Each structure stands twice: as C-alpha cells, then as structure tokens.
Amino acid sequence: MNSRNKPEHPVGRYQDFLDAALGTDMTQGMEKRHAARVLEAIDYADQEDYVEATALFSMASSTAPTASGKQSCLLLSKGASDAYNAYENALANAASEIKAKEIAQAAWNLIG
C-alpha cells in the first residue's frame, strides 16, 4: 500500500474515479478477484487442463490492473494453448497418451 491507502498497482487509469465511485475496498476486491483467477488458471495448467487454463488466463487478461499484467495473462494464455496444441499434435502423430502429456508439460514449462 502507498501513503494514500491505494493499491500499488491501480486498476487501470481510472483509479481515482473508481475509488470515489466504489471505494478503495471495491477496487482492491477487484484486484483480489483478478489474482484469484490467475492462480486458478495456473492450477488448471499444472493439472494439465490446458483448455480451461487458456480460457481463464484470457478472461484474467481483461481484468488485469496494469498493461503489463494484461500482457502477462495473454502470454500465459498462449503458453497454455501451445501446451494443449503440443499434446494434440503428439497424439495425432501416434504418440502414447503418456508421451503426449510429457510433451505438453514440457511446452507449458517453457514459459516458466
């Protein structure tokens, strides 16, 4: 928190308007929900559910409090999508499901 009792990463460039209209608790709540969505997406990716992770990262990009946060969410969404595509391609090329999962996990781990 900074000295004005606002989040260090304001929700967009309309922070003052949001604070006046909704109160700082509301804008901080929005940031917490965004963070929870990102963590949920990471959990899905770690559980190899790359389709759900892609969707959640994409949704999280629209609620990111900063431009860099939005870009990070979009990058993670692409990474999860790439992992799913790697899995599907491995299966299409007659790889076993276990091998396809290993390939997908390796693709996901590339972004970390």
Tab-separated table of C-alpha atoms in Angstrom:
chain	number	residue	atom	x	y	z
A	1	MET	CA	0.000	0.000	0.000
A	2	ASN	CA	1.126	3.511	-0.628
A	3	SER	CA	0.610	6.516	1.608
A	4	ARG	CA	-2.811	7.334	0.121
A	5	ASN	CA	-4.096	3.853	1.073
A	6	LYS	CA	-4.428	2.735	-2.551
A	7	PRO	CA	-3.138	-0.462	-4.105
A	8	GLU	CA	0.358	-0.117	-5.545
A	9	HIS	CA	-0.943	-1.425	-8.882
A	10	PRO	CA	-4.075	0.616	-9.600
A	11	VAL	CA	-6.973	-0.814	-11.552
A	12	GLY	CA	-6.426	0.895	-14.878
A	13	ARG	CA	-6.011	4.622	-15.316
A	14	TYR	CA	-9.394	5.285	-13.681
A	15	GLN	CA	-8.267	4.535	-10.135
A	16	ASP	CA	-9.381	7.873	-8.663
A	17	PHE	CA	-12.794	7.599	-10.312
A	18	LEU	CA	-13.233	4.010	-9.120
A	19	ASP	CA	-12.162	4.928	-5.600
A	20	ALA	CA	-14.628	7.825	-5.496
A	21	ALA	CA	-17.475	5.822	-7.016
A	22	LEU	CA	-16.886	2.427	-5.432
A	23	GLY	CA	-14.462	2.984	-2.582
A	24	THR	CA	-10.971	1.586	-2.211
A	25	ASP	CA	-12.313	-1.670	-0.774
A	26	MET	CA	-14.167	-2.365	-4.016
A	27	THR	CA	-11.169	-1.712	-6.267
A	28	GLN	CA	-8.933	-3.814	-4.036
A	29	GLY	CA	-11.570	-6.546	-4.206
A	30	MET	CA	-11.404	-6.394	-7.989
A	31	GLU	CA	-7.637	-6.878	-7.854
A	32	LYS	CA	-8.020	-9.829	-5.477
A	33	ARG	CA	-10.560	-11.498	-7.783
A	34	HIS	CA	-8.197	-10.998	-10.705
A	35	ALA	CA	-5.338	-12.576	-8.754
A	36	ALA	CA	-7.568	-15.488	-7.724
A	37	ARG	CA	-8.497	-16.107	-11.371
A	38	VAL	CA	-4.819	-16.148	-12.378
A	39	LEU	CA	-3.975	-18.597	-9.591
A	40	GLU	CA	-6.901	-20.800	-10.592
A	41	ALA	CA	-5.678	-20.801	-14.196
A	42	ILE	CA	-2.183	-21.778	-13.071
A	43	ASP	CA	-3.670	-24.642	-11.042
A	44	TYR	CA	-5.543	-25.890	-14.108
A	45	ALA	CA	-2.377	-25.742	-16.208
A	46	ASP	CA	-0.428	-27.600	-13.521
A	47	GLN	CA	-3.168	-30.270	-13.585
A	48	GLU	CA	-2.713	-30.478	-17.389
A	49	ASP	CA	-6.127	-28.969	-18.155
A	50	TYR	CA	-4.694	-26.552	-20.692
A	51	VAL	CA	-8.016	-25.709	-22.345
A	52	GLU	CA	-9.510	-24.420	-19.088
A	53	ALA	CA	-6.255	-22.652	-18.225
A	54	THR	CA	-6.244	-20.917	-21.616
A	55	ALA	CA	-9.789	-19.656	-21.089
A	56	LEU	CA	-9.123	-18.437	-17.544
A	57	PHE	CA	-5.888	-16.660	-18.481
A	58	SER	CA	-7.703	-14.993	-21.352
A	59	MET	CA	-10.501	-13.832	-19.031
A	60	ALA	CA	-7.952	-12.653	-16.477
A	61	SER	CA	-6.246	-10.514	-19.102
A	62	SER	CA	-9.382	-8.400	-19.347
A	63	THR	CA	-9.382	-7.683	-15.599
A	64	ALA	CA	-5.653	-7.120	-15.158
A	65	PRO	CA	-4.937	-3.960	-13.166
A	66	THR	CA	-1.990	-2.944	-15.368
A	67	ALA	CA	-0.967	-3.199	-19.012
A	68	SER	CA	1.949	-5.448	-18.076
A	69	GLY	CA	-0.435	-7.676	-16.112
A	70	LYS	CA	-2.675	-7.955	-19.150
A	71	GLN	CA	0.321	-8.828	-21.324
A	72	SER	CA	1.446	-11.465	-18.812
A	73	CYS	CA	-2.008	-13.064	-18.784
A	74	LEU	CA	-2.075	-13.137	-22.577
A	75	LEU	CA	1.383	-14.731	-22.612
A	76	LEU	CA	0.258	-17.378	-20.117
A	77	SER	CA	-2.888	-17.985	-22.173
A	78	LYS	CA	-0.772	-18.554	-25.264
A	79	GLY	CA	1.543	-20.839	-23.303
A	80	ALA	CA	-1.376	-22.973	-22.120
A	81	SER	CA	-2.787	-23.039	-25.644
A	82	ASP	CA	0.607	-24.073	-27.039
A	83	ALA	CA	0.814	-26.868	-24.451
A	84	TYR	CA	-2.616	-28.152	-25.477
A	85	ASN	CA	-1.662	-27.990	-29.157
A	86	ALA	CA	1.572	-29.875	-28.425
A	87	TYR	CA	-0.481	-32.575	-26.686
A	88	GLU	CA	-2.932	-32.852	-29.590
A	89	ASN	CA	-0.131	-32.917	-32.164
A	90	ALA	CA	1.716	-35.641	-30.269
A	91	LEU	CA	-1.433	-37.771	-30.152
A	92	ALA	CA	-2.049	-37.156	-33.855
A	93	ASN	CA	1.472	-38.401	-34.561
A	94	ALA	CA	0.740	-41.700	-32.791
A	95	ALA	CA	2.486	-40.856	-29.530
A	96	SER	CA	1.176	-42.607	-26.457
A	97	GLU	CA	-1.006	-40.543	-24.169
A	98	ILE	CA	1.728	-40.572	-21.526
A	99	LYS	CA	4.295	-39.280	-24.025
A	100	ALA	CA	1.825	-36.668	-25.308
A	101	LYS	CA	1.284	-35.440	-21.731
A	102	GLU	CA	5.052	-35.212	-21.220
A	103	ILE	CA	5.383	-33.156	-24.404
A	104	ALA	CA	2.541	-30.861	-23.332
A	105	GLN	CA	4.023	-30.414	-19.871
A	106	ALA	CA	7.400	-29.558	-21.400
A	107	ALA	CA	5.713	-26.953	-23.614
A	108	TRP	CA	3.937	-25.444	-20.592
A	109	ASN	CA	7.177	-25.367	-18.594
A	110	LEU	CA	8.889	-23.371	-21.353
A	111	ILE	CA	7.070	-20.220	-20.274
A	112	GLY	CA	8.242	-20.507	-16.674
